[in-house]
XYZ file of N, CA and C in Angstrom:
237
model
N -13.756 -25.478 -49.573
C -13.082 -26.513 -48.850
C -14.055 -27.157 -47.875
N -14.116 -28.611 -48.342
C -15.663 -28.695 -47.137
C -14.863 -29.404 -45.607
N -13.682 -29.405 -45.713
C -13.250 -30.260 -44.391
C -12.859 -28.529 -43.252
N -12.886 -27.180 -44.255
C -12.582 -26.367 -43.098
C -14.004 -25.840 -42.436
N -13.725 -25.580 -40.662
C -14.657 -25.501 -40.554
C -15.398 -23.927 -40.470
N -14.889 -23.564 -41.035
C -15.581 -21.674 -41.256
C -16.086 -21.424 -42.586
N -16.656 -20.738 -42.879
C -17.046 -20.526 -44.577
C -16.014 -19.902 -45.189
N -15.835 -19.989 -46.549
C -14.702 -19.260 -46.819
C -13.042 -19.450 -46.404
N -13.147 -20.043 -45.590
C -11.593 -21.321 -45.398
C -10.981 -20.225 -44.762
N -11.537 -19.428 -44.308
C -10.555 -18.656 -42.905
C -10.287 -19.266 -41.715
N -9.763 -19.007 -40.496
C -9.734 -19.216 -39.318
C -10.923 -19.670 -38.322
N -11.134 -20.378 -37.682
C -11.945 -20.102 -36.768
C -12.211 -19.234 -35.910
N -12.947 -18.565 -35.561
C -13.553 -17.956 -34.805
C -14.128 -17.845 -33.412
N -13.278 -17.676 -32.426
C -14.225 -17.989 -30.968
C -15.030 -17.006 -30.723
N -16.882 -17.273 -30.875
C -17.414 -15.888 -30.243
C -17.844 -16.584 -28.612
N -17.043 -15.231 -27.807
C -17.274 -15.362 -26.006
C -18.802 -15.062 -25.849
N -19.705 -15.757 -25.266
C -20.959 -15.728 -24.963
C -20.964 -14.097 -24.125
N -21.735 -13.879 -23.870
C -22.270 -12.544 -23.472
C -21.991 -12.970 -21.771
N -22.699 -13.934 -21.236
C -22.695 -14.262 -19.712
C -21.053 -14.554 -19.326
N -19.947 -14.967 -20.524
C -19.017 -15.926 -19.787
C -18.284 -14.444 -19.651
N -18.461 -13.233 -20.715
C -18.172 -12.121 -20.538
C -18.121 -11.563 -19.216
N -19.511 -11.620 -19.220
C -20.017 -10.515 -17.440
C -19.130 -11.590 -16.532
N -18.983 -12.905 -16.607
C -18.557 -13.649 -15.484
C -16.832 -13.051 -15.486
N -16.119 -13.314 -16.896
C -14.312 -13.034 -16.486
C -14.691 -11.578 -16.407
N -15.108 -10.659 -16.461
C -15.569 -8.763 -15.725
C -15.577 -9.230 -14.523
N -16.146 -9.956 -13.832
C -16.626 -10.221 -12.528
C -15.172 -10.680 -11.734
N -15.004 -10.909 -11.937
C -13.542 -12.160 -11.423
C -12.340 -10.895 -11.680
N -12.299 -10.247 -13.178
C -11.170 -9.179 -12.762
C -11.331 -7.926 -11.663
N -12.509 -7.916 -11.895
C -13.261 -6.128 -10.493
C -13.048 -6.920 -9.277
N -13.026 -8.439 -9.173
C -13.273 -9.077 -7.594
C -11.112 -8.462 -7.220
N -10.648 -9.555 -8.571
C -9.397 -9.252 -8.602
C -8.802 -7.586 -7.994
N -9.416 -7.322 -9.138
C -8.483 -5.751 -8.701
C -9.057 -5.505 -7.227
N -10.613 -5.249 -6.656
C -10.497 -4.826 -5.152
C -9.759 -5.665 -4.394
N -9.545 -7.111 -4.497
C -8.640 -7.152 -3.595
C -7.051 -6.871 -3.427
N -6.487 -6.852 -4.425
C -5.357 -6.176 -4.849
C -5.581 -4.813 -3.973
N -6.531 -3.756 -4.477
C -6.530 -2.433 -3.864
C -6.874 -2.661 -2.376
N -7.278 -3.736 -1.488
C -7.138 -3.681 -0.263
C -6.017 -4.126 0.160
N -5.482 -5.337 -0.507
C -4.315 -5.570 0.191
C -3.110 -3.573 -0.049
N -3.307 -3.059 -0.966
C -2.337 -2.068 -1.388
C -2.968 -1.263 0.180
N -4.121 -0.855 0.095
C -4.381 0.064 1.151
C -4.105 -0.642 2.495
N -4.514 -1.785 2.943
C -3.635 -2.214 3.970
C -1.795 -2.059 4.292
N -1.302 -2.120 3.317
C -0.172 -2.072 3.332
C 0.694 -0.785 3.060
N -0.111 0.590 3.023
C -0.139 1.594 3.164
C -0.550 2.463 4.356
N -1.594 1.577 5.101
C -1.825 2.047 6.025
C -0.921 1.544 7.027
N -0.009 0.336 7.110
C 1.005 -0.101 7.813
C 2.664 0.758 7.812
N 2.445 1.302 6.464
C 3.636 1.957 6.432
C 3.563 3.256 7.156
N 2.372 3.959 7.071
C 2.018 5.060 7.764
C 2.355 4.915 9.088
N 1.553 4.105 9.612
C 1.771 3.510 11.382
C 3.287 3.346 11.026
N 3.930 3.061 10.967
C 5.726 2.735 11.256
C 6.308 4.270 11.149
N 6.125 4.794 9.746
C 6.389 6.434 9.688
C 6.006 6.832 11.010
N 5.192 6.877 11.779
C 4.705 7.811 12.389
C 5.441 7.272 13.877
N 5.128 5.946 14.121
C 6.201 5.779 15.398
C 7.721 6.313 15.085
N 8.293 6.440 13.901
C 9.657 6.460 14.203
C 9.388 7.990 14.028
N 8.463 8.804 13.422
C 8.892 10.570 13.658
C 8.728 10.477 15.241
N 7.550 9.649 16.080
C 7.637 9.962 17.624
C 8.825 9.770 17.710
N 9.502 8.173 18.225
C 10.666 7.723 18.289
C 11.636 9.289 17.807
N 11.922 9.665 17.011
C 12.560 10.789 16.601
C 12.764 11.957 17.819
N 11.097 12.579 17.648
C 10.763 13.474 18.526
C 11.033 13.454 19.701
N 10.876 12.304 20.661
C 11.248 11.806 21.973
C 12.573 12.008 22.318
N 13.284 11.546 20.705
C 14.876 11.482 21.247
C 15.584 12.927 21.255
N 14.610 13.750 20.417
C 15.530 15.043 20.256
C 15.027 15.626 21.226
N 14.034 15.538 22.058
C 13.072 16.443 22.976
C 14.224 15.442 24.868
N 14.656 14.721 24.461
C 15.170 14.076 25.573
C 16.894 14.764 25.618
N 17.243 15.097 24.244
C 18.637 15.491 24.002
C 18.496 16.926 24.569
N 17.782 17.391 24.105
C 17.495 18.771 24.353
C 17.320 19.005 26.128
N 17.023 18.121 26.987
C 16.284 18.219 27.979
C 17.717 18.379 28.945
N 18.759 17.215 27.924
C 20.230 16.844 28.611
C 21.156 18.141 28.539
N 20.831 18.743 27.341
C 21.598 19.737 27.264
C 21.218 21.069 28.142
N 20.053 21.372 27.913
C 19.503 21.936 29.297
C 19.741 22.232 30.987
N 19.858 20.954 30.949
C 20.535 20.481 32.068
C 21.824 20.335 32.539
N 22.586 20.053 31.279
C 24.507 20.615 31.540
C 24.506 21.600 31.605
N 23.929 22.771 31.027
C 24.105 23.918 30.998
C 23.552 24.424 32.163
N 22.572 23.797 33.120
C 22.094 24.490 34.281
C 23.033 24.368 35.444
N 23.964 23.107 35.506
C 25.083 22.446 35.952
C 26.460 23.632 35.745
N 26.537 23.792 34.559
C 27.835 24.738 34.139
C 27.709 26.016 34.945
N 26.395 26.575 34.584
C 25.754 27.692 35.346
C 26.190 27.700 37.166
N 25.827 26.677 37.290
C 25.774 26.785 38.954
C 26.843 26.616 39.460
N 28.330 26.059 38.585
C 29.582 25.867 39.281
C 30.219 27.506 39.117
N 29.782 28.435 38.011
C 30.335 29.550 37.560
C 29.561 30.882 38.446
């Protein structure tokens, strides 16, 4: 068939140059680290929040505890 353009009247063929290769490699590794920083940023934000609200937590049970303590030193002293 002389109007196809492959030998043998198959498909065409795209061969990717060797450089345009290394270049889309380049562009997905750029891709993925920033993906994996934004992930580790946004892991390290969740951590910081976890950790204020176990304080937040701690404070409140260490403040409950302090109240109850204290009624009971109250109960004590009327008895």
């Amino acid at each position: 068939m002389a109007s196809d353009p492959t030998p043998g009247g198959g498909s065409p063929v795209t061969v990717e140059r060797p450089r345009s290769k290394m270049v889309r490699y380049a562009i997905e590794r750029q891709a993925l680290r920033d993906r994996i920083d934004q992930l580790e940023r946004e892991l390290a934000h969740e951590r910081r929040q976890r950790r204020q609200i176990v304080e937040q937590y701690e404070r409140l049970l260490r403040e409950k505890e302090a109240a109850i303590e204290s009624e009971a030193g109250l109960l004590d002293g009327l008895f």
